[in-house]
Amino acid sequence: MQQIIKKKRDGKALTQQEIQHVIDGLISEEIPDYQISAFLMAIYFRGMNDEETTWLTDAVLKSGEQIDLSSIEGAKVDKHSTGGVGDKTTLILAPLVAAAGVPVAKMSGRGLGHTGGTIDKLESFPGFSVDMSKEQFIERIRKHNIAICGQNAKLVPADKKLYALRDVTATVDNHSLITSSIMGKKLACGADAIVIDMKVGKGAYMDSIDEAEKLAEAMITIGQKMDRKVVVVISAMDQPLGYTVGNALEVREAIDTLKGGGSAELKELCLSLGAEMLKLAEHVTSIEEGRKLLQSLIDDGSGLKKFKELIAAQGGDVSMLDKPELLPVSSYSRSYKARKAGYITEMHAMKIGRASVCLGAGRENKQSKIDLGAGILLRHKVGDQVVEGDTLAVLYSDSESSFDAAEQHLHEAYHISDTAPKMQPIVLKTMR
Amino acid sequence: MQQIIKKKRDGKALTQQEIQHVIDGLISEEIPDYQISAFLMAIYFRGMNDEETTWLTDAVLKSGEQIDLSSIEGAKVDKHSTGGVGDKTTLILAPLVAAAGVPVAKMSGRGLGHTGGTIDKLESFPGFSVDMSKEQFIERIRKHNIAICGQNAKLVPADKKLYALRDVTATVDNHSLITSSIMGKKLACGADAIVIDMKVGKGAYMDSIDEAEKLAEAMITIGQKMDRKVVVVISAMDQPLGYTVGNALEVREAIDTLKGGGSAELKELCLSLGAEMLKLAEHVTSIEEGRKLLQSLIDDGSGLKKFKELIAAQGGDVSMLDKPELLPVSSYSRSYKARKAGYITEMHAMKIGRASVCLGAGRENKQSKIDLGAGILLRHKVGDQVVEGDTLAVLYSDSESSFDAAEQHLHEAYHISDTAPKMQPIVLKTMR
């Protein structure tokens, strides 16, 4: 191992055997964490070429069980989001794509820090569970065309161990490590093709579109080398996505969107990502056709129906879909008001995300319990003109004492100015 | 810690508080090894400026107990060797300097890999021990002007932990880490001034004199910042030093040298290092005066007498000093012969060191037991003219089966050519 660390430290390319040795030793615990973390830091500085990244992805993918979806007909297309604030696209997209006739086999995570997680959101439906065997997962997809499972400890154990180390050793920010982590995970879940929603902006891991493009190129290249199609949609994450931040609040917005309402940017992103998924699955021949199909599934209620079917299949109480007011809501609320008149020019997504964590909607650390009914309902978005005292947002929490700290984050998050801001589209670029 | 790793990763200078935090966390084990090793790799790539290195040295120095030698009159000057093959200078130098009237408070180590350790060599005298309390150490210096102790677990625990991690994570080769390790250790032992024997060549950690000069400059600078004088003698380590490699064999050569015999280059290096020590201690006013004084202590037998006094004081059997043939010798020996005629142009020190480890004279790993009587007696050195079949070296081992492997290393180590090599002096440069 020492020789492998030294080789990477000195900027040399590793062989497939060497990379496999590291991942094998990581899993068997024969290589201690302190050697792995030094190795990761050497990768941070020296990078990995496309071949090394492909081998690493392959080793991560094969480090544990893999889900074989070949018994389900058609191309299995997965979507991955690099993480943002108020990102409820999976809740809308997954049922729509399934309703379109393309199987959706989704592995989702929980939220940590300023970004939420799909599983937490879905647990707003009492009884909803992501616990299931591999066989149940496949059976459900076969039956309903959709299933959402949690991150199985048996899948990509190498990724879990590597990520835990990267997280605490300042070695997260490396394109090869990011690529192998995302792709290894998705491919272990049986995806034939992947659409990546790469967030860029103040609430995202990356804030420069140039950096996002480079990472996107790396992912597309590794996809090609592994014989998987990858499409990257680079989307804006300067302000929260849509009008809600917080678990049950976001579920309500997802239901609204599936009913044809909701925020225009949120729908636009869902249609963009969904059309790419349908196209990759060769279910449609053009993006335009895909968008139209998805829109029609909103219009005729098929998407909402599929969502209901998903919730019911996984044990959730579907009465809340008809009566969203039954979804959890925190005991206390407070209006957050504009302190001056003008145009909203900034709603810093990460700061708003932090405010929502204060309110109980997110986890400070892995042990934190979250309050499903907590969060922030945004009354206005960037570009809106407001007068002093207008309610910008309504905060919800079970802890009245949390409002002051949350408001402090919001004071920092909001900028109001005399001149209207330049608006940017939600989808900044699509790379195929 | 994560923020500190990130700061160094991004090439920023750390504050004294941050460096202290790392060393405190290392000692208290509140910072896990995997964060420390990532931090070390970040230092490997980003380096540390002189201030950071000084703070690190200071933190390492203060991480455990310190030996206060202020009760002993005069400047305490320590010598450190960066490690070579056949390096028995301490055995000669320490008694000579003590005999000159300058107190020698020496902390020594054991051998590992292709280089030997002073303590192993001294244990060739049955009964010799380096176990002693701080008080005994000081008392012995006061009484005999010399004492040699082992590396105390209570001294510089930070250095021990850091070194153990660096050793297995390819982060040894960094000037700041090397400097803080050597200087921290020496200063914790109470040294007022330090002479460093920096080896350069095929048997040394460094093989370029330019690199050695840079490291020497860094050490001298850190010494100045910590108000300690540092002199660096850069010496050649292409071939083994002197005519012996192996513990008891080296002791015999040291005795020969103290008796006025031995190899010219070995004596030259001892006089050079010793004169610098005497000058730093302000015991002489010039290097020339120091050399003459040391030579006179060889000539009149005072150095040998002091060596005997040291061995006796630390429990060793001194009868062997009068009868060196009583020192341990392995059961088997084999002559290694020249395979062709010509000039010896190379005797690769590291390869000869490896041969001696094969024979049992060194440790493959920290658990290995060593055979004090094993090793290699060199009959010729680089520049000598030999004919085919001449004995180049005599190998000693308690394991007859080890000779073949050792010879294999020697085949690779020796180069014999038709033209005489260009000879280099043993002392390549002295930096003050």
PDB file of C-alpha atoms in Angstrom, chain A residues 102-342:
ATOM      1  CA  VAL A 102     -40.200   3.472 -18.169  1.00  0.00           C
ATOM      2  CA  PRO A 103     -39.209   1.441 -15.092  1.00  0.00           C
ATOM      3  CA  VAL A 104     -37.884   3.541 -12.211  1.00  0.00           C
ATOM      4  CA  ALA A 105     -35.596   1.686  -9.785  1.00  0.00           C
ATOM      5  CA  LYS A 106     -34.534   4.354  -7.384  1.00  0.00           C
ATOM      6  CA  MET A 107     -32.111   4.193  -4.486  1.00  0.00           C
ATOM      7  CA  SER A 108     -32.410   7.323  -2.383  1.00  0.00           C
ATOM      8  CA  GLY A 109     -30.733   8.814   0.642  1.00  0.00           C
ATOM      9  CA  ARG A 110     -31.472  10.853   3.703  1.00  0.00           C
ATOM     10  CA  GLY A 111     -30.663  14.511   4.183  1.00  0.00           C
ATOM     11  CA  LEU A 112     -27.582  15.843   5.905  1.00  0.00           C
ATOM     12  CA  GLY A 113     -26.556  19.438   6.471  1.00  0.00           C
ATOM     13  CA  HIS A 114     -28.324  22.057   4.404  1.00  0.00           C
ATOM     14  CA  THR A 115     -29.713  19.625   1.810  1.00  0.00           C
ATOM     15  CA  GLY A 116     -32.687  17.310   2.284  1.00  0.00           C
ATOM     16  CA  GLY A 117     -33.129  13.671   1.347  1.00  0.00           C
ATOM     17  CA  THR A 118     -35.875  11.964  -0.634  1.00  0.00           C
ATOM     18  CA  ILE A 119     -36.468   9.252   1.970  1.00  0.00           C
ATOM     19  CA  ASP A 120     -37.023  11.764   4.765  1.00  0.00           C
ATOM     20  CA  LYS A 121     -39.514  13.570   2.576  1.00  0.00           C
ATOM     21  CA  LEU A 122     -41.440  10.411   1.717  1.00  0.00           C
ATOM     22  CA  GLU A 123     -41.619   9.450   5.373  1.00  0.00           C
ATOM     23  CA  SER A 124     -44.045  12.337   5.740  1.00  0.00           C
ATOM     24  CA  PHE A 125     -46.555   9.667   4.727  1.00  0.00           C
ATOM     25  CA  PRO A 126     -47.063   7.636   7.933  1.00  0.00           C
ATOM     26  CA  GLY A 127     -46.116   4.010   7.349  1.00  0.00           C
ATOM     27  CA  PHE A 128     -44.023   4.639   4.242  1.00  0.00           C
ATOM     28  CA  SER A 129     -40.943   2.448   4.291  1.00  0.00           C
ATOM     29  CA  VAL A 130     -37.920   1.892   2.079  1.00  0.00           C
ATOM     30  CA  ASP A 131     -36.965  -1.345   3.827  1.00  0.00           C
ATOM     31  CA  MET A 132     -37.211  -4.164   1.345  1.00  0.00           C
ATOM     32  CA  SER A 133     -35.204  -7.087   0.053  1.00  0.00           C
ATOM     33  CA  LYS A 134     -33.609  -7.073  -3.378  1.00  0.00           C
ATOM     34  CA  GLU A 135     -36.306  -9.475  -4.513  1.00  0.00           C
ATOM     35  CA  GLN A 136     -39.108  -7.258  -3.192  1.00  0.00           C
ATOM     36  CA  PHE A 137     -37.511  -4.270  -4.884  1.00  0.00           C
ATOM     37  CA  ILE A 138     -37.478  -6.015  -8.246  1.00  0.00           C
ATOM     38  CA  GLU A 139     -40.964  -7.418  -7.697  1.00  0.00           C
ATOM     39  CA  ARG A 140     -42.331  -3.952  -6.971  1.00  0.00           C
ATOM     40  CA  ILE A 141     -40.737  -2.448 -10.048  1.00  0.00           C
ATOM     41  CA  ARG A 142     -42.187  -5.258 -12.104  1.00  0.00           C
ATOM     42  CA  LYS A 143     -45.630  -4.651 -10.629  1.00  0.00           C
ATOM     43  CA  HIS A 144     -45.760  -0.846 -10.323  1.00  0.00           C
ATOM     44  CA  ASN A 145     -42.934   0.206 -12.668  1.00  0.00           C
ATOM     45  CA  ILE A 146     -41.484   2.043  -9.675  1.00  0.00           C
ATOM     46  CA  ALA A 147     -39.850   1.403  -6.293  1.00  0.00           C
ATOM     47  CA  ILE A 148     -37.701   3.525  -4.012  1.00  0.00           C
ATOM     48  CA  CYS A 149     -35.265   1.818  -1.685  1.00  0.00           C
ATOM     49  CA  GLY A 150     -32.800   3.138   0.854  1.00  0.00           C
ATOM     50  CA  GLN A 151     -29.066   2.820   0.652  1.00  0.00           C
ATOM     51  CA  ASN A 152     -28.412  -0.801   1.319  1.00  0.00           C
ATOM     52  CA  ALA A 153     -25.356  -1.529   3.440  1.00  0.00           C
ATOM     53  CA  LYS A 154     -24.517  -4.390   1.115  1.00  0.00           C
ATOM     54  CA  LEU A 155     -24.322  -2.148  -1.949  1.00  0.00           C
ATOM     55  CA  VAL A 156     -21.081  -0.265  -2.669  1.00  0.00           C
ATOM     56  CA  PRO A 157     -19.563  -0.664   0.822  1.00  0.00           C
ATOM     57  CA  ALA A 158     -16.336   0.794  -0.610  1.00  0.00           C
ATOM     58  CA  ASP A 159     -18.135   4.027  -1.438  1.00  0.00           C
ATOM     59  CA  LYS A 160     -19.543   4.306   2.066  1.00  0.00           C
ATOM     60  CA  LYS A 161     -16.138   3.814   3.655  1.00  0.00           C
ATOM     61  CA  LEU A 162     -14.373   6.119   1.235  1.00  0.00           C
ATOM     62  CA  TYR A 163     -16.981   8.813   1.618  1.00  0.00           C
ATOM     63  CA  ALA A 164     -16.837   8.678   5.422  1.00  0.00           C
ATOM     64  CA  LEU A 165     -13.073   9.260   5.219  1.00  0.00           C
ATOM     65  CA  ARG A 166     -13.248  11.913   2.490  1.00  0.00           C
ATOM     66  CA  ASP A 167     -15.834  13.805   4.493  1.00  0.00           C
ATOM     67  CA  VAL A 168     -13.460  14.334   7.426  1.00  0.00           C
ATOM     68  CA  THR A 169     -10.141  14.657   5.609  1.00  0.00           C
ATOM     69  CA  ALA A 170     -10.919  17.471   3.141  1.00  0.00           C
ATOM     70  CA  THR A 171     -10.727  15.121   0.173  1.00  0.00           C
ATOM     71  CA  VAL A 172     -14.302  15.361  -1.105  1.00  0.00           C
ATOM     72  CA  ASP A 173     -13.515  17.847  -3.891  1.00  0.00           C
ATOM     73  CA  ASN A 174     -11.911  15.674  -6.507  1.00  0.00           C
ATOM     74  CA  HIS A 175     -13.546  14.835  -9.819  1.00  0.00           C
ATOM     75  CA  SER A 176     -12.311  11.248  -9.966  1.00  0.00           C
ATOM     76  CA  LEU A 177     -13.478  10.524  -6.444  1.00  0.00           C
ATOM     77  CA  ILE A 178     -16.849  12.201  -7.025  1.00  0.00           C
ATOM     78  CA  THR A 179     -17.352  10.408 -10.318  1.00  0.00           C
ATOM     79  CA  SER A 180     -16.474   6.976  -8.984  1.00  0.00           C
ATOM     80  CA  SER A 181     -18.737   7.520  -5.987  1.00  0.00           C
ATOM     81  CA  ILE A 182     -21.817   8.594  -7.968  1.00  0.00           C
ATOM     82  CA  MET A 183     -21.347   6.240 -10.876  1.00  0.00           C
ATOM     83  CA  GLY A 184     -20.317   3.250  -8.768  1.00  0.00           C
ATOM     84  CA  LYS A 185     -23.466   3.654  -6.695  1.00  0.00           C
ATOM     85  CA  LYS A 186     -25.810   4.080  -9.629  1.00  0.00           C
ATOM     86  CA  LEU A 187     -24.349   1.201 -11.606  1.00  0.00           C
ATOM     87  CA  ALA A 188     -24.484  -1.130  -8.582  1.00  0.00           C
ATOM     88  CA  CYS A 189     -28.211  -0.386  -8.532  1.00  0.00           C
ATOM     89  CA  GLY A 190     -28.506  -1.743 -12.029  1.00  0.00           C
ATOM     90  CA  ALA A 191     -28.818   1.500 -14.001  1.00  0.00           C
ATOM     91  CA  ASP A 192     -28.259   1.212 -17.735  1.00  0.00           C
ATOM     92  CA  ALA A 193     -28.137   4.953 -18.143  1.00  0.00           C
ATOM     93  CA  ILE A 194     -27.956   7.901 -15.772  1.00  0.00           C
ATOM     94  CA  VAL A 195     -29.229  11.461 -15.842  1.00  0.00           C
ATOM     95  CA  ILE A 196     -27.292  13.658 -13.444  1.00  0.00           C
ATOM     96  CA  ASP A 197     -28.820  16.861 -12.126  1.00  0.00           C
ATOM     97  CA  MET A 198     -25.655  18.789 -11.409  1.00  0.00           C
ATOM     98  CA  LYS A 199     -26.427  21.736  -9.210  1.00  0.00           C
ATOM     99  CA  VAL A 200     -24.355  24.890  -9.491  1.00  0.00           C
ATOM    100  CA  GLY A 201     -24.633  27.928  -7.271  1.00  0.00           C
ATOM    101  CA  LYS A 202     -24.762  29.201  -3.729  1.00  0.00           C
ATOM    102  CA  GLY A 203     -26.581  26.180  -2.341  1.00  0.00           C
ATOM    103  CA  ALA A 204     -24.553  23.578  -4.217  1.00  0.00           C
ATOM    104  CA  TYR A 205     -21.311  21.760  -3.833  1.00  0.00           C
ATOM    105  CA  MET A 206     -19.986  23.666  -6.879  1.00  0.00           C
ATOM    106  CA  ASP A 207     -20.452  27.321  -7.589  1.00  0.00           C
ATOM    107  CA  SER A 208     -18.766  27.652 -10.953  1.00  0.00           C
ATOM    108  CA  ILE A 209     -20.320  26.429 -14.174  1.00  0.00           C
ATOM    109  CA  ASP A 210     -16.845  25.850 -15.627  1.00  0.00           C
ATOM    110  CA  GLU A 211     -16.041  23.426 -12.830  1.00  0.00           C
ATOM    111  CA  ALA A 212     -19.411  21.724 -13.303  1.00  0.00           C
ATOM    112  CA  GLU A 213     -18.743  21.317 -17.019  1.00  0.00           C
ATOM    113  CA  LYS A 214     -15.387  19.692 -16.317  1.00  0.00           C
ATOM    114  CA  LEU A 215     -16.923  17.282 -13.834  1.00  0.00           C
ATOM    115  CA  ALA A 216     -19.757  16.576 -16.284  1.00  0.00           C
ATOM    116  CA  GLU A 217     -17.257  15.780 -19.036  1.00  0.00           C
ATOM    117  CA  ALA A 218     -15.409  13.415 -16.714  1.00  0.00           C
ATOM    118  CA  MET A 219     -18.642  11.625 -15.861  1.00  0.00           C
ATOM    119  CA  ILE A 220     -19.742  11.306 -19.456  1.00  0.00           C
ATOM    120  CA  THR A 221     -16.307   9.939 -20.406  1.00  0.00           C
ATOM    121  CA  ILE A 222     -16.296   7.387 -17.592  1.00  0.00           C
ATOM    122  CA  GLY A 223     -19.844   6.436 -18.603  1.00  0.00           C
ATOM    123  CA  GLN A 224     -18.676   5.794 -22.161  1.00  0.00           C
ATOM    124  CA  LYS A 225     -15.755   3.700 -20.927  1.00  0.00           C
ATOM    125  CA  MET A 226     -18.163   1.644 -18.845  1.00  0.00           C
ATOM    126  CA  ASP A 227     -20.630   1.404 -21.693  1.00  0.00           C
ATOM    127  CA  ARG A 228     -23.324   3.437 -19.956  1.00  0.00           C
ATOM    128  CA  LYS A 229     -24.953   6.554 -21.339  1.00  0.00           C
ATOM    129  CA  VAL A 230     -24.693   9.570 -19.061  1.00  0.00           C
ATOM    130  CA  VAL A 231     -26.467  12.906 -19.544  1.00  0.00           C
ATOM    131  CA  VAL A 232     -25.662  15.816 -17.264  1.00  0.00           C
ATOM    132  CA  VAL A 233     -28.176  18.622 -16.768  1.00  0.00           C
ATOM    133  CA  ILE A 234     -26.444  21.553 -15.097  1.00  0.00           C
ATOM    134  CA  SER A 235     -29.096  23.433 -13.131  1.00  0.00           C
ATOM    135  CA  ALA A 236     -29.102  26.590 -11.042  1.00  0.00           C
ATOM    136  CA  MET A 237     -29.010  26.278  -7.265  1.00  0.00           C
ATOM    137  CA  ASP A 238     -28.513  29.864  -6.171  1.00  0.00           C
ATOM    138  CA  GLN A 239     -31.918  30.093  -4.524  1.00  0.00           C
ATOM    139  CA  PRO A 240     -33.962  27.137  -3.216  1.00  0.00           C
ATOM    140  CA  LEU A 241     -35.787  25.137  -5.858  1.00  0.00           C
ATOM    141  CA  GLY A 242     -39.519  25.922  -5.875  1.00  0.00           C
ATOM    142  CA  TYR A 243     -41.415  27.421  -2.964  1.00  0.00           C
ATOM    143  CA  THR A 244     -40.715  25.019  -0.127  1.00  0.00           C
ATOM    144  CA  VAL A 245     -37.800  23.819   1.999  1.00  0.00           C
ATOM    145  CA  GLY A 246     -38.603  21.059   4.514  1.00  0.00           C
ATOM    146  CA  ASN A 247     -39.887  17.536   4.235  1.00  0.00           C
ATOM    147  CA  ALA A 248     -43.711  17.540   4.381  1.00  0.00           C
ATOM    148  CA  LEU A 249     -43.771  21.038   2.875  1.00  0.00           C
ATOM    149  CA  GLU A 250     -41.850  19.744  -0.120  1.00  0.00           C
ATOM    150  CA  VAL A 251     -44.159  16.766  -0.468  1.00  0.00           C
ATOM    151  CA  ARG A 252     -47.092  19.173  -0.665  1.00  0.00           C
ATOM    152  CA  GLU A 253     -45.348  21.142  -3.377  1.00  0.00           C
ATOM    153  CA  ALA A 254     -44.587  17.923  -5.268  1.00  0.00           C
ATOM    154  CA  ILE A 255     -48.279  16.974  -5.115  1.00  0.00           C
ATOM    155  CA  ASP A 256     -49.204  20.472  -6.354  1.00  0.00           C
ATOM    156  CA  THR A 257     -46.783  20.071  -9.228  1.00  0.00           C
ATOM    157  CA  LEU A 258     -48.153  16.643 -10.150  1.00  0.00           C
ATOM    158  CA  LYS A 259     -51.594  18.280 -10.124  1.00  0.00           C
ATOM    159  CA  GLY A 260     -50.424  20.867 -12.640  1.00  0.00           C
ATOM    160  CA  GLY A 261     -49.706  23.684 -10.194  1.00  0.00           C
ATOM    161  CA  GLY A 262     -46.500  24.594  -8.377  1.00  0.00           C
ATOM    162  CA  SER A 263     -43.533  26.635  -9.409  1.00  0.00           C
ATOM    163  CA  ALA A 264     -42.661  27.063 -13.073  1.00  0.00           C
ATOM    164  CA  GLU A 265     -38.924  26.506 -12.541  1.00  0.00           C
ATOM    165  CA  LEU A 266     -39.509  23.319 -10.600  1.00  0.00           C
ATOM    166  CA  LYS A 267     -41.744  21.945 -13.350  1.00  0.00           C
ATOM    167  CA  GLU A 268     -39.289  23.043 -16.006  1.00  0.00           C
ATOM    168  CA  LEU A 269     -36.436  21.173 -14.290  1.00  0.00           C
ATOM    169  CA  CYS A 270     -38.602  18.055 -13.870  1.00  0.00           C
ATOM    170  CA  LEU A 271     -39.616  18.099 -17.524  1.00  0.00           C
ATOM    171  CA  SER A 272     -36.011  18.617 -18.636  1.00  0.00           C
ATOM    172  CA  LEU A 273     -34.639  15.804 -16.503  1.00  0.00           C
ATOM    173  CA  GLY A 274     -37.579  13.515 -17.222  1.00  0.00           C
ATOM    174  CA  ALA A 275     -37.388  14.016 -20.987  1.00  0.00           C
ATOM    175  CA  GLU A 276     -33.697  13.099 -20.883  1.00  0.00           C
ATOM    176  CA  MET A 277     -34.581   9.949 -18.955  1.00  0.00           C
ATOM    177  CA  LEU A 278     -37.281   8.945 -21.448  1.00  0.00           C
ATOM    178  CA  LYS A 279     -34.934   9.631 -24.336  1.00  0.00           C
ATOM    179  CA  LEU A 280     -32.111   7.574 -22.769  1.00  0.00           C
ATOM    180  CA  ALA A 281     -34.587   4.740 -22.241  1.00  0.00           C
ATOM    181  CA  GLU A 282     -35.430   5.062 -25.951  1.00  0.00           C
ATOM    182  CA  HIS A 283     -39.050   5.494 -24.966  1.00  0.00           C
ATOM    183  CA  VAL A 284     -39.247   8.684 -27.008  1.00  0.00           C
ATOM    184  CA  THR A 285     -37.258   9.777 -30.020  1.00  0.00           C
ATOM    185  CA  SER A 286     -36.811  13.426 -29.076  1.00  0.00           C
ATOM    186  CA  ILE A 287     -36.580  15.573 -25.987  1.00  0.00           C
ATOM    187  CA  GLU A 288     -39.572  17.561 -27.206  1.00  0.00           C
ATOM    188  CA  GLU A 289     -41.645  14.391 -27.459  1.00  0.00           C
ATOM    189  CA  GLY A 290     -40.551  13.445 -23.950  1.00  0.00           C
ATOM    190  CA  ARG A 291     -41.552  16.819 -22.517  1.00  0.00           C
ATOM    191  CA  LYS A 292     -44.947  16.616 -24.181  1.00  0.00           C
ATOM    192  CA  LEU A 293     -45.523  13.107 -22.880  1.00  0.00           C
ATOM    193  CA  LEU A 294     -44.627  14.103 -19.323  1.00  0.00           C
ATOM    194  CA  GLN A 295     -46.837  17.191 -19.518  1.00  0.00           C
ATOM    195  CA  SER A 296     -49.736  15.028 -20.681  1.00  0.00           C
ATOM    196  CA  LEU A 297     -49.198  12.709 -17.683  1.00  0.00           C
ATOM    197  CA  ILE A 298     -49.494  15.723 -15.403  1.00  0.00           C
ATOM    198  CA  ASP A 299     -52.554  16.957 -17.258  1.00  0.00           C
ATOM    199  CA  ASP A 300     -54.417  13.641 -17.142  1.00  0.00           C
ATOM    200  CA  GLY A 301     -53.463  12.868 -13.539  1.00  0.00           C
ATOM    201  CA  SER A 302     -51.438   9.735 -14.359  1.00  0.00           C
ATOM    202  CA  GLY A 303     -48.346  11.038 -12.581  1.00  0.00           C
ATOM    203  CA  LEU A 304     -50.247  11.731  -9.373  1.00  0.00           C
ATOM    204  CA  LYS A 305     -51.944   8.328  -9.641  1.00  0.00           C
ATOM    205  CA  LYS A 306     -48.541   6.637  -9.983  1.00  0.00           C
ATOM    206  CA  PHE A 307     -47.280   8.580  -6.973  1.00  0.00           C
ATOM    207  CA  LYS A 308     -50.241   7.315  -4.951  1.00  0.00           C
ATOM    208  CA  GLU A 309     -49.549   3.781  -6.163  1.00  0.00           C
ATOM    209  CA  LEU A 310     -45.915   4.096  -5.059  1.00  0.00           C
ATOM    210  CA  ILE A 311     -46.817   5.386  -1.588  1.00  0.00           C
ATOM    211  CA  ALA A 312     -49.434   2.666  -1.111  1.00  0.00           C
ATOM    212  CA  ALA A 313     -47.110  -0.091  -2.339  1.00  0.00           C
ATOM    213  CA  GLN A 314     -44.494   0.931   0.207  1.00  0.00           C
ATOM    214  CA  GLY A 315     -46.934   1.055   3.118  1.00  0.00           C
ATOM    215  CA  GLY A 316     -47.652   4.786   3.232  1.00  0.00           C
ATOM    216  CA  ASP A 317     -50.964   6.380   4.187  1.00  0.00           C
ATOM    217  CA  VAL A 318     -52.377   7.661   0.889  1.00  0.00           C
ATOM    218  CA  SER A 319     -55.276   9.571   2.395  1.00  0.00           C
ATOM    219  CA  MET A 320     -52.850  12.482   2.630  1.00  0.00           C
ATOM    220  CA  LEU A 321     -52.521  12.622  -1.105  1.00  0.00           C
ATOM    221  CA  ASP A 322     -56.132  13.617  -1.393  1.00  0.00           C
ATOM    222  CA  LYS A 323     -55.949  15.808   1.681  1.00  0.00           C
ATOM    223  CA  PRO A 324     -52.411  17.258   1.789  1.00  0.00           C
ATOM    224  CA  GLU A 325     -53.476  19.321   4.808  1.00  0.00           C
ATOM    225  CA  LEU A 326     -53.193  16.057   6.798  1.00  0.00           C
ATOM    226  CA  LEU A 327     -49.436  15.949   6.145  1.00  0.00           C
ATOM    227  CA  PRO A 328     -47.342  16.825   9.211  1.00  0.00           C
ATOM    228  CA  VAL A 329     -47.139  20.539  10.069  1.00  0.00           C
ATOM    229  CA  SER A 330     -45.130  21.899  12.974  1.00  0.00           C
ATOM    230  CA  SER A 331     -46.915  23.451  15.937  1.00  0.00           C
ATOM    231  CA  TYR A 332     -45.492  26.936  15.567  1.00  0.00           C
ATOM    232  CA  SER A 333     -45.116  29.305  12.664  1.00  0.00           C
ATOM    233  CA  ARG A 334     -43.727  32.766  12.167  1.00  0.00           C
ATOM    234  CA  SER A 335     -43.779  35.105   9.210  1.00  0.00           C
ATOM    235  CA  TYR A 336     -40.503  36.445   7.972  1.00  0.00           C
ATOM    236  CA  LYS A 337     -41.052  39.929   6.589  1.00  0.00           C
ATOM    237  CA  ALA A 338     -39.252  42.167   4.144  1.00  0.00           C
ATOM    238  CA  ARG A 339     -37.250  44.796   5.984  1.00  0.00           C
ATOM    239  CA  LYS A 340     -37.294  47.130   3.003  1.00  0.00           C
ATOM    240  CA  ALA A 341     -38.961  47.576  -0.351  1.00  0.00           C
ATOM    241  CA  GLY A 342     -37.407  46.574  -3.671  1.00  0.00           C
TER     242      GLY A 342
END
